[in-house]
Coordinates of C-alpha atoms and ligand atoms in Angstrom, one line a residue:
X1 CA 29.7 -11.6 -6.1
X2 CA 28.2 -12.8 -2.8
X3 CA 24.0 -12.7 -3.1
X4 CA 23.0 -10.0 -0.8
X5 CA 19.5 -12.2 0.6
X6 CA 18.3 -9.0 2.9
X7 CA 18.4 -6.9 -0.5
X8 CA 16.7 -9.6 -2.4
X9 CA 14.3 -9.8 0.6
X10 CA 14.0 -6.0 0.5
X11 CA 13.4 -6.0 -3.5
X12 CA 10.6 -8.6 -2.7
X13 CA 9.1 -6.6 -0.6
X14 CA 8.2 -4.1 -3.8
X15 CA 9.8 -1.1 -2.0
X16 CA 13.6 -1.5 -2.8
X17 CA 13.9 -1.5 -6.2
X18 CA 15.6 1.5 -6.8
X19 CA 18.0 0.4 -4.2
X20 CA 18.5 -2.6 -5.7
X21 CA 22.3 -1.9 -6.8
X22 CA 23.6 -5.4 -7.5
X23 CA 20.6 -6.1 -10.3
X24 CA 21.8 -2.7 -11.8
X25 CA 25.6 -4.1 -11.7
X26 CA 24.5 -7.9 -13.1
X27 CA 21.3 -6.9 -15.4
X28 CA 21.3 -3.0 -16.3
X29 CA 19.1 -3.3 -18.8
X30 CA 16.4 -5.7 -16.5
X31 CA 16.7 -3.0 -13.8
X32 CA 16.2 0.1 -15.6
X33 CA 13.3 -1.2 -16.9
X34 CA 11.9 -2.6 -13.5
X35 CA 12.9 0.7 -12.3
X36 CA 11.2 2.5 -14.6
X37 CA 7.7 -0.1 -13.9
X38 CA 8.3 1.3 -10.0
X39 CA 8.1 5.1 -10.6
X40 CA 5.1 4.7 -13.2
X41 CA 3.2 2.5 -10.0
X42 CA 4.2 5.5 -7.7
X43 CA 3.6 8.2 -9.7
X44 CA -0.1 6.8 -10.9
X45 CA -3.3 7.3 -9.0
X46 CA -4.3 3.3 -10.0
X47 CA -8.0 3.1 -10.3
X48 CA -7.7 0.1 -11.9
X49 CA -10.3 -2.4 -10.3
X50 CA -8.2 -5.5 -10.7
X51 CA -5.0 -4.4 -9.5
X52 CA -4.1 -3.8 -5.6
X53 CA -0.5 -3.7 -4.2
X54 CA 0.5 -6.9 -2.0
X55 CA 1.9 -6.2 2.0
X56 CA 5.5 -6.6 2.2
X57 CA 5.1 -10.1 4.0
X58 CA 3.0 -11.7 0.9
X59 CA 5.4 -10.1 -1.1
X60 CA 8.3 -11.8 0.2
X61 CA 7.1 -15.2 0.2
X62 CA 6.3 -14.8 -3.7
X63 CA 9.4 -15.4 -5.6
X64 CA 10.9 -16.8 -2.2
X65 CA 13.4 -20.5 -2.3
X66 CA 10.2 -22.6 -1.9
X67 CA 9.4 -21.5 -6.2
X68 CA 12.7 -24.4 -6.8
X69 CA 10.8 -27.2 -5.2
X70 CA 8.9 -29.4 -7.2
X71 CA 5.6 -30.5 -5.0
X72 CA 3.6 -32.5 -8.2
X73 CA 0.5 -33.8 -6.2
X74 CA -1.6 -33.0 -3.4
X75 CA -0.3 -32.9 0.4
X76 CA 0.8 -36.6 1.2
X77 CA 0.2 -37.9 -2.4
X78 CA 3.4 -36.6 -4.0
X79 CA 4.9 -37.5 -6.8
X80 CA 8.6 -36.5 -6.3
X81 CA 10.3 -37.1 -2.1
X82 CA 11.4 -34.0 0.1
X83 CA 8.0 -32.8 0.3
X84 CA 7.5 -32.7 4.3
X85 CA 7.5 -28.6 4.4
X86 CA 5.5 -28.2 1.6
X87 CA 3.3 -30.1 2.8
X88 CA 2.9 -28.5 5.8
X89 CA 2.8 -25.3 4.2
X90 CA 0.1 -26.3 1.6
X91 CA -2.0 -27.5 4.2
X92 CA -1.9 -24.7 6.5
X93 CA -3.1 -22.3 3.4
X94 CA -5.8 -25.0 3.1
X95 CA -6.9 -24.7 6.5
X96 CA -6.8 -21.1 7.0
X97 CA -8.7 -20.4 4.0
X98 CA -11.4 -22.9 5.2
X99 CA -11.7 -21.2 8.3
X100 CA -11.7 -18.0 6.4
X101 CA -15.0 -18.7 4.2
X102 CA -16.2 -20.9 6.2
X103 CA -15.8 -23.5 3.7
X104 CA -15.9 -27.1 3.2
X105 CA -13.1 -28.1 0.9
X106 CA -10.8 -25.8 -0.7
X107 CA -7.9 -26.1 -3.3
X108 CA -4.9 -23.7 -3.9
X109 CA -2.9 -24.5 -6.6
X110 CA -4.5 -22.8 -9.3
X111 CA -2.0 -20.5 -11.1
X112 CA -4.7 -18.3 -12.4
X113 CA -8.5 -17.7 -11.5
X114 CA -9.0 -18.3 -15.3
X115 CA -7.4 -22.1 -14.7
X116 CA -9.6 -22.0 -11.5
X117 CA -12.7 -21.8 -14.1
X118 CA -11.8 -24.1 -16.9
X119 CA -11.4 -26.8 -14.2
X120 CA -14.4 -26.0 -12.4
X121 CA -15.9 -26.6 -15.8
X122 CA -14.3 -30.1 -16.3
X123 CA -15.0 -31.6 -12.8
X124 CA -18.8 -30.5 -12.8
X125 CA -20.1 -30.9 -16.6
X126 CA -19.4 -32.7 -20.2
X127 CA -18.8 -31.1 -23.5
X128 CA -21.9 -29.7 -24.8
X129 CA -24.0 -29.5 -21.1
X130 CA -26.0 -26.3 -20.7
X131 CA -24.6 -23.0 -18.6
X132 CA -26.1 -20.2 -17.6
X133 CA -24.1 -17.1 -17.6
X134 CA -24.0 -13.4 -17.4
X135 CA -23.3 -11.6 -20.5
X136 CA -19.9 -10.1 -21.1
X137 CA -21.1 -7.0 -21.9
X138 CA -23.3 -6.6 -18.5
X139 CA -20.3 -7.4 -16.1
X140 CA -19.8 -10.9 -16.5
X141 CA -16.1 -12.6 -17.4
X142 CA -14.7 -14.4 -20.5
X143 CA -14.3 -17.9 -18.8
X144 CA -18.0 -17.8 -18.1
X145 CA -18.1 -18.7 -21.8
X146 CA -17.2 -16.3 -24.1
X147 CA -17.2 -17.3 -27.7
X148 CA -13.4 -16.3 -28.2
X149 CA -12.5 -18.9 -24.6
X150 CA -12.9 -22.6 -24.0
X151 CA -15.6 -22.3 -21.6
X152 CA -17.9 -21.0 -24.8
X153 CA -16.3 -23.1 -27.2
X154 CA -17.1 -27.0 -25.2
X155 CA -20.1 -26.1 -24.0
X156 CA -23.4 -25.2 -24.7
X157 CA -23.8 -21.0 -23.5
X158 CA -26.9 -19.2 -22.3
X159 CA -26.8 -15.7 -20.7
X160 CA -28.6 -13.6 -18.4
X161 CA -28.4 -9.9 -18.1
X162 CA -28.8 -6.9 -16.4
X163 CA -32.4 -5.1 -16.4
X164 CA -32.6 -2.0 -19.3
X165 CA -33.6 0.0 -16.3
X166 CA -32.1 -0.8 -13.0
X167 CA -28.9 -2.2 -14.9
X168 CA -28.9 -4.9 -12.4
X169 CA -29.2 -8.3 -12.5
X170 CA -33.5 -9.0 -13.1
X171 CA -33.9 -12.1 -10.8
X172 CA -37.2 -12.5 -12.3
X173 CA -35.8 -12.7 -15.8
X174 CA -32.9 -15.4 -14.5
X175 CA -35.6 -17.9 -12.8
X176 CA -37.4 -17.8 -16.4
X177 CA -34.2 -18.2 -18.9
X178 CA -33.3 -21.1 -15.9
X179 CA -36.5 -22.9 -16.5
X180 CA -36.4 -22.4 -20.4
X181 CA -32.5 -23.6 -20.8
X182 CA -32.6 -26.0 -17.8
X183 CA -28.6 -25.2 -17.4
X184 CA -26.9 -27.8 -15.3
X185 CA -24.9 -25.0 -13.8
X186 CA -25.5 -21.5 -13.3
X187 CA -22.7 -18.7 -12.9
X188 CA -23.2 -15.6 -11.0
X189 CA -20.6 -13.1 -10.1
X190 CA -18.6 -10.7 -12.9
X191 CA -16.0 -8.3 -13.4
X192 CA -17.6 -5.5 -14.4
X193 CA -21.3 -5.0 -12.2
X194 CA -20.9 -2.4 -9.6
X195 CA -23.6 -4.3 -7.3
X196 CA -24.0 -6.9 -4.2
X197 CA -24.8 -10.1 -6.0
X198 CA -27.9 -12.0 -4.2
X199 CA -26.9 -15.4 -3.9
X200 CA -29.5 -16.6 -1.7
X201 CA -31.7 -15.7 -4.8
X202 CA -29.5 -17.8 -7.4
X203 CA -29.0 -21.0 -4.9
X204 CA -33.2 -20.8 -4.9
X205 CA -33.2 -20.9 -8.8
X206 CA -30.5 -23.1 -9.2
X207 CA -32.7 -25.0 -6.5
X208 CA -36.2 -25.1 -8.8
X209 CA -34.3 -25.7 -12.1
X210 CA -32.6 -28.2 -10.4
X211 CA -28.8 -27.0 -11.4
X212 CA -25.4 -26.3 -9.5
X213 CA -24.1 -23.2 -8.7
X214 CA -21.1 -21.4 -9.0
X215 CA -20.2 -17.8 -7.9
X216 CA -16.9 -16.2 -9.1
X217 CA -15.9 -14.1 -5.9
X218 CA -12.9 -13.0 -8.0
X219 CA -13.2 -9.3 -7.7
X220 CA -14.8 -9.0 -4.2
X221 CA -13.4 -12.1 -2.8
X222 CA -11.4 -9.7 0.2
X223 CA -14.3 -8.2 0.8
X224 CA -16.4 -11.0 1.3
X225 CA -13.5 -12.3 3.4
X226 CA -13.7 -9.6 5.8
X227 CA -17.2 -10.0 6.0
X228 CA -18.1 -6.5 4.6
X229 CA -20.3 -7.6 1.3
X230 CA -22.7 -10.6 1.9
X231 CA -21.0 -14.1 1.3
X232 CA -21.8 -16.9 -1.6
X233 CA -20.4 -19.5 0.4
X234 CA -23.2 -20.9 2.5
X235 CA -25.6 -20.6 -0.7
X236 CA -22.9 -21.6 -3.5
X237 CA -21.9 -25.5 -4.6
X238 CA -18.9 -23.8 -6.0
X239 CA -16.6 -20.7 -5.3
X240 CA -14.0 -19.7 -7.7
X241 CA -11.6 -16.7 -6.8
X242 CA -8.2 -14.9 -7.9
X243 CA -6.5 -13.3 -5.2
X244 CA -4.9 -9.9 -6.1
X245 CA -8.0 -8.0 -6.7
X246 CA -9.7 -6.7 -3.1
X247 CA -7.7 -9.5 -1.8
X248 CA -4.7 -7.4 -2.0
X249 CA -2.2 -10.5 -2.6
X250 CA -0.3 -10.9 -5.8
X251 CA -1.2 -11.9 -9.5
X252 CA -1.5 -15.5 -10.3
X253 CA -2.9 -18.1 -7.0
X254 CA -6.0 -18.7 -7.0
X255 CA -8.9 -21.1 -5.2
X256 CA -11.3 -23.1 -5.8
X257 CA -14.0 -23.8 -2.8
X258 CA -16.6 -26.3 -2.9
X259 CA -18.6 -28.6 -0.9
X260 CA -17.2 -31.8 0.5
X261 CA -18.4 -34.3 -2.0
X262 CA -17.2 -32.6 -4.8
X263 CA -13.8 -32.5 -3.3
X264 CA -12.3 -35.3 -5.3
X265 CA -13.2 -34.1 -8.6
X266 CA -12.3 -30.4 -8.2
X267 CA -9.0 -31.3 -6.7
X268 CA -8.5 -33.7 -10.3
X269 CA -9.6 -31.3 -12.4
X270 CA -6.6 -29.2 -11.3
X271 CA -4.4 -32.0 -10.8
X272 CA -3.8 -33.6 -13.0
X273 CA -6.6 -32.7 -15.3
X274 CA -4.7 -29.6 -16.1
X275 CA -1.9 -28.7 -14.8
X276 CA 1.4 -30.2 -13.7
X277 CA 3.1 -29.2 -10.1
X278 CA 2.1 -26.1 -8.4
X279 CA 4.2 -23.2 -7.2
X280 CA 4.6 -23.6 -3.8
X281 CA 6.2 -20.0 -3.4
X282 CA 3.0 -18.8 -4.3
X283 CA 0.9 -21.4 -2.0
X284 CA 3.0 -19.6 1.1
X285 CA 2.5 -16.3 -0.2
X286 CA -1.7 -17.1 0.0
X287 CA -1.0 -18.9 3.2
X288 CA 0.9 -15.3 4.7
X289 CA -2.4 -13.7 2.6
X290 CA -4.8 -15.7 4.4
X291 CA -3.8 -14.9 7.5
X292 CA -3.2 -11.0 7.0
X293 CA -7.4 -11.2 5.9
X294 CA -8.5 -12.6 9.5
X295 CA -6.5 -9.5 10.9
X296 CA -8.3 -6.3 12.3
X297 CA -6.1 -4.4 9.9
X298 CA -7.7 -6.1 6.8
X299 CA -11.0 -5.8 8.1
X300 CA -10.5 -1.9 8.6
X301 CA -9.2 -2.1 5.1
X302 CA -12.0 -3.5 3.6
X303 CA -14.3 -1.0 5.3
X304 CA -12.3 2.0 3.9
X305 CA -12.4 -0.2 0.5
X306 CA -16.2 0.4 0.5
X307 CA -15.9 4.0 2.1
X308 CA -13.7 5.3 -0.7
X309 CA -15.6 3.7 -3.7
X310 CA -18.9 5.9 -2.4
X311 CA -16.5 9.0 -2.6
X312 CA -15.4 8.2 -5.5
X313 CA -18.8 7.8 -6.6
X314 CA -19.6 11.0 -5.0
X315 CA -17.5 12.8 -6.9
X316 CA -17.9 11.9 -10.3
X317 CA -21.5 12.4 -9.5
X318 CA -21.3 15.9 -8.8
X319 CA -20.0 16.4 -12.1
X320 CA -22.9 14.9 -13.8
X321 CA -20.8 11.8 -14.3
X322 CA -23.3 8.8 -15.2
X323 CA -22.5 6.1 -13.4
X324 CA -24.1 2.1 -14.3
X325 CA -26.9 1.6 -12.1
X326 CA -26.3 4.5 -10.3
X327 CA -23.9 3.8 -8.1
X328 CA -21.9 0.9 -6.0
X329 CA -22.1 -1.7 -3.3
X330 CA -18.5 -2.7 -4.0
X331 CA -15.0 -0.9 -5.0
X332 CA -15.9 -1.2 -8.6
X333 CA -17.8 1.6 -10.3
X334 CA -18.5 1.9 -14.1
X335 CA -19.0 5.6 -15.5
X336 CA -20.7 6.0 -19.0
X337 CA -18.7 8.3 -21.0
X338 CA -21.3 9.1 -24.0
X339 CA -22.8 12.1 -23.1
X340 CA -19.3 13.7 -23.2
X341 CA -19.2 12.8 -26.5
X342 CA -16.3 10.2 -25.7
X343 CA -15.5 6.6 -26.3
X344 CA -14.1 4.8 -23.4
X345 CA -11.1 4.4 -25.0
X346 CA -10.6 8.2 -25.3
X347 CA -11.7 8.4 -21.7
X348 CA -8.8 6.0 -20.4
X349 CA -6.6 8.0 -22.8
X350 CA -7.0 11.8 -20.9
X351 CA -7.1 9.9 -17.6
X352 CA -3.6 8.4 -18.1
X353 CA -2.6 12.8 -19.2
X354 CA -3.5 13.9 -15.6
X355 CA -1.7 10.6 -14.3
X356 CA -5.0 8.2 -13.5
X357 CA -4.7 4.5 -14.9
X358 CA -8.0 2.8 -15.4
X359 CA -9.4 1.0 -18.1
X360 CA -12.1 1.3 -20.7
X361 CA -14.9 -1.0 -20.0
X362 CA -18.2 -2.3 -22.3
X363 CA -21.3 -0.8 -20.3
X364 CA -24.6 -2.7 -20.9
X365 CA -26.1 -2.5 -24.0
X366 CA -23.0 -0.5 -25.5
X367 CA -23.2 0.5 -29.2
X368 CA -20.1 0.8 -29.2
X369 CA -17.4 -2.3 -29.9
X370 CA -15.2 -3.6 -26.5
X371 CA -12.0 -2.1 -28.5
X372 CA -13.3 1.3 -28.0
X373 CA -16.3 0.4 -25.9
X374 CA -18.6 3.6 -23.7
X375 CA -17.6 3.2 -20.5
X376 CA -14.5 3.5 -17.6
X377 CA -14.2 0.7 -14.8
X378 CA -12.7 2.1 -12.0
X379 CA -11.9 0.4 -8.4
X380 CA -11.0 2.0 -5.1
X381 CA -8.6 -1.1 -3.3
X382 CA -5.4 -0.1 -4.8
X383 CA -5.4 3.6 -3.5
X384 CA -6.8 2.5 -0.3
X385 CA -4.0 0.6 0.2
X386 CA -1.5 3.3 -0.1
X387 CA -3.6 5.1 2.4
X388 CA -5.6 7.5 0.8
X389 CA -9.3 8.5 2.5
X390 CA -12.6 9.5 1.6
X391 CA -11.7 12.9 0.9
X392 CA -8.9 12.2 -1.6
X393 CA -11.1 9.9 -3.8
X394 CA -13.5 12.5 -3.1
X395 CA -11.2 15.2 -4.7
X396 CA -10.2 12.6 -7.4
X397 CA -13.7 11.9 -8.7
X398 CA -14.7 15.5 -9.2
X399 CA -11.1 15.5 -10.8
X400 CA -11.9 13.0 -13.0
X401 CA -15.5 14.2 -13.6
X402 CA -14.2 17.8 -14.4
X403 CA -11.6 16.0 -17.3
X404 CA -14.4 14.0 -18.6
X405 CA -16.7 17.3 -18.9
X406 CA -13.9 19.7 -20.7
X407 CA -11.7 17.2 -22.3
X408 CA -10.4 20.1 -24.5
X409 CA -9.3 22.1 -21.2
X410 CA -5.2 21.8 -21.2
X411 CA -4.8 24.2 -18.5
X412 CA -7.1 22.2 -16.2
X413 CA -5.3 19.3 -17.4
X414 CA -1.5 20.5 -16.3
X415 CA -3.3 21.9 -13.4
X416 CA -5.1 18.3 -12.6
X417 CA -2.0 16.6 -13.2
X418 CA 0.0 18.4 -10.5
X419 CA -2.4 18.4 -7.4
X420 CA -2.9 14.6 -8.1
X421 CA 1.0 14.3 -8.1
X422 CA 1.6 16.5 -5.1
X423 CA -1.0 13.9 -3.3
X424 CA 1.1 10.9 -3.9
X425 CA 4.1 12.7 -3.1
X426 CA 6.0 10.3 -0.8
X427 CA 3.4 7.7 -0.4
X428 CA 4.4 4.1 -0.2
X429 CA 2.4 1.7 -2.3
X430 CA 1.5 0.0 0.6
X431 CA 0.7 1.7 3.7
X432 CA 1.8 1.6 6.9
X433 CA -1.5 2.1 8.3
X434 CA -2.8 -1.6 7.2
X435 CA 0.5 -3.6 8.4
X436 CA -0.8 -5.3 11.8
X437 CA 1.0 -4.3 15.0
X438 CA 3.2 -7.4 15.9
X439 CA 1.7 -7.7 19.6
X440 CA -2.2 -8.2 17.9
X441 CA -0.6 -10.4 15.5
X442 CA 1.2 -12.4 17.5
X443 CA -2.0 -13.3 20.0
X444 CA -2.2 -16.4 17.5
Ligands
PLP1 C1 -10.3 -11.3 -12.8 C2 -11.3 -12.3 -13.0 C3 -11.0 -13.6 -13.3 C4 -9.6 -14.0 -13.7 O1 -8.6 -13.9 -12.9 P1 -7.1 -14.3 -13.4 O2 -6.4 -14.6 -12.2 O3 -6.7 -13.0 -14.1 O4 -7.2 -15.4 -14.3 C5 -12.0 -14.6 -13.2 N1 -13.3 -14.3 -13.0 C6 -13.6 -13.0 -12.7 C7 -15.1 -12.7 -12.4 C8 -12.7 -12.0 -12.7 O5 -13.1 -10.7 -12.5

């Protein structure tokens, strides 16, 4: 049988795969489970703060012809011949990311923000330097060295926190671990704290203690792109990043952004310090991405993004819903279940009953372990893009709230469930309302 490319195209795109006959025909058992994947995304109200859904033109790239070409090496340095579009292509994504951030020297062939990290690690310091981190359980991320992760195990860890009464980060408190530990790098930036990050604070410790710094944009990075949160990269010597969080492009791909005369190490660190040839479907796909975040649409986006996560807020509020320091400057919000009597594993559990995926999260100073743990993380940039509006994640917070308050309330539950459903009803996962109109997009 003939490949039918427009279906395959059309499949890409994330909308067509219960269209997507000739998958059925040649792999039923691949396409009833990919099928089944598609309704649970449609039916589910995704508050998950590290998931988004892609545009239809990133989506296509991703998994497009250019995934068959090996490209080992940088642009004009390559190992294997037939390289000229590649090329061309990994040097646009270069280019438009610089211009995005405003950055000196960028690098996009990191398959994971994680591998981003590890090689950060390599090119700037030697086993057993000194970093100073946040803690896990106050927002920050397990390559920022975790015991359990490479980063903790080669090098020597120190963390900061978050204040016992603000919950957020206690500048005071970093400048004087800073001159105790005298790190050689410092790490701001988590997956977990609800709160601008002041880098213009860090760069000035970093500056006195006489240490590098490195911010991990990961979870705001599309934010900071559209220029709606304040950005790390005038203050930062390093800027790590994933792109499929607010940056709405798909897992895996990430970059790496630094300043000019650590170019040549980063760029070794990756290659070939730890990986082999990139994936150059996914290099086009950030290069479409890239692109698609200098657009008005994505700027709109991003100001709904921030819109949404304050009626979210809003909501749970109302209910008497605690939320970590109070509230949000981001899409991320952490609620702390324990005065409902609830581990935040039980609270995931009754969201996923009334059809809301989100995920139990540690909350500073939890007595609780991170398999059960006392709080929910939840993130507004995935319903956002399937175009819902402050009034929705309004509704869905005191929703939510209501749930966490009567947990033994089934009626409310069935009841729940079927107003949340009737407000995906026939909702793409990515909405029409943030694809650009062609004649804005094609002034160039
Ligand atoms: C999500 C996240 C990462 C890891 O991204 P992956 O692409 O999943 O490896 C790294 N750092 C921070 C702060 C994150 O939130």
């Amino acid at each position: 049988m003939a490949p039918d490319y427009t279906r395959r195209l059309g499949f890409a795109s994330g909308e067509c795969y219960d269209r997507n006959d000739s998958l059925a025909i040649e792999d039923p058992e691949l396409a009833s489970l990919l099928q089944s994947e598609s309704r649970r995304q449609r039916e589910s109200v995704t508050l998950v703060a590290s998931e988004n859904f892609s545009s239809p033109r990133v989506r296509a790239l991703e998994g497009s012809l250019l995934g068959d070409k090996n490209a080992e090496g940088y642009p004009g340095k390559r190992c294997v011949a037939g390289c000229e579009h590649v090329d061309a292509i990994e040097a646009l994504a270069i280019a438009r990311l610089k211009a995005l951030f405003g950055c000196e020297h960028a690098n996009v062939q990191a398959m994971s923000a994680t591998i981003a990290n590890v090689a950060l690690l390599q090119a700037v310091l030697k086993p057993g330097d000194a970093i100073l981190s946040m803690r896990l359980a106050d927002g920050g991320h397990l390559s920022h060295g975790a015991p359990f992760h490479v980063s903790g195990q080669l090098y020597h860890v120190q963390h900061y926190g978050v204040s016992e009464t603000t919950e957020q980060i206690d500048m005071d408190r970093v400048r004087d671990i800073a001159a105790q530990v005298r790190p050689k790098l410092i790490i701001c930036g988590g997956s977990s704290y609800p709160r601008n990050i002041d880098y213009a604070a860090f760069a000035e410790v970093a500056k006195e203690t006489d240490a590098l710094i490195w911010a991990d944009i990961a979870h705001v990075a599309g934010l900071m792109a559209a220029r709606v949160v304040p950005s790390a990269v005038p203050h930062a010597h390093f800027v790590t990043s994933s792109t499929h969080k607010t940056w709405r492009g798909p897992r895996g791909g990430a970059v790496l952004m630094c300043r000019q005369e650590w170019g040549y190490a980063v760029d070794r660190a990756i290659f070939p310090g730890i990986q082999g040839a990139p994936k150059m479907d996914m290099i086009a796909a950030r290069a479409a991405l890239f692109k698609e975040t200098a657009e008005p649409e994505f700027v709109q986006y991003s100001k709904a993004v921030l819109e949404n996560a304050n009626a979210l807020a809003e909501g749970l509020l109302q209910e008497g819903v605690r939320l970590v320091s109070g509230g949000t400057d981001t899409h991320l919000l952490l609620a702390d279940v324990t005065r409902f009597g609830l581990s935040g594993l039980d609270a995931e559990r009754l969201l996923m009953e009334i059809g809301v995926t989100a995920n139990k999260n540690v909350i500073p100073f939890d007595k609780r372990p991170p398999s059960s743990s006392s709080g929910v993380r939840m993130g507004s940039a995935a319903m956002t893009t399937r175009g819902l509006g402050p009034s929705e994640f309004l509704r869905i917070g005191t929703m939510v709230g209501t749930l966490l308050r009567r947990p033994d309330n089934s009626a409310y539950r069935i009841r729940a469930k079927a107003d949340l459903a009737e407000m995906l009803e026939g909702l793409p996962l990515f909405s029409p309302r943030w694809l650009s109109a062609p004649s804005r997009s094609s002034r160039g």
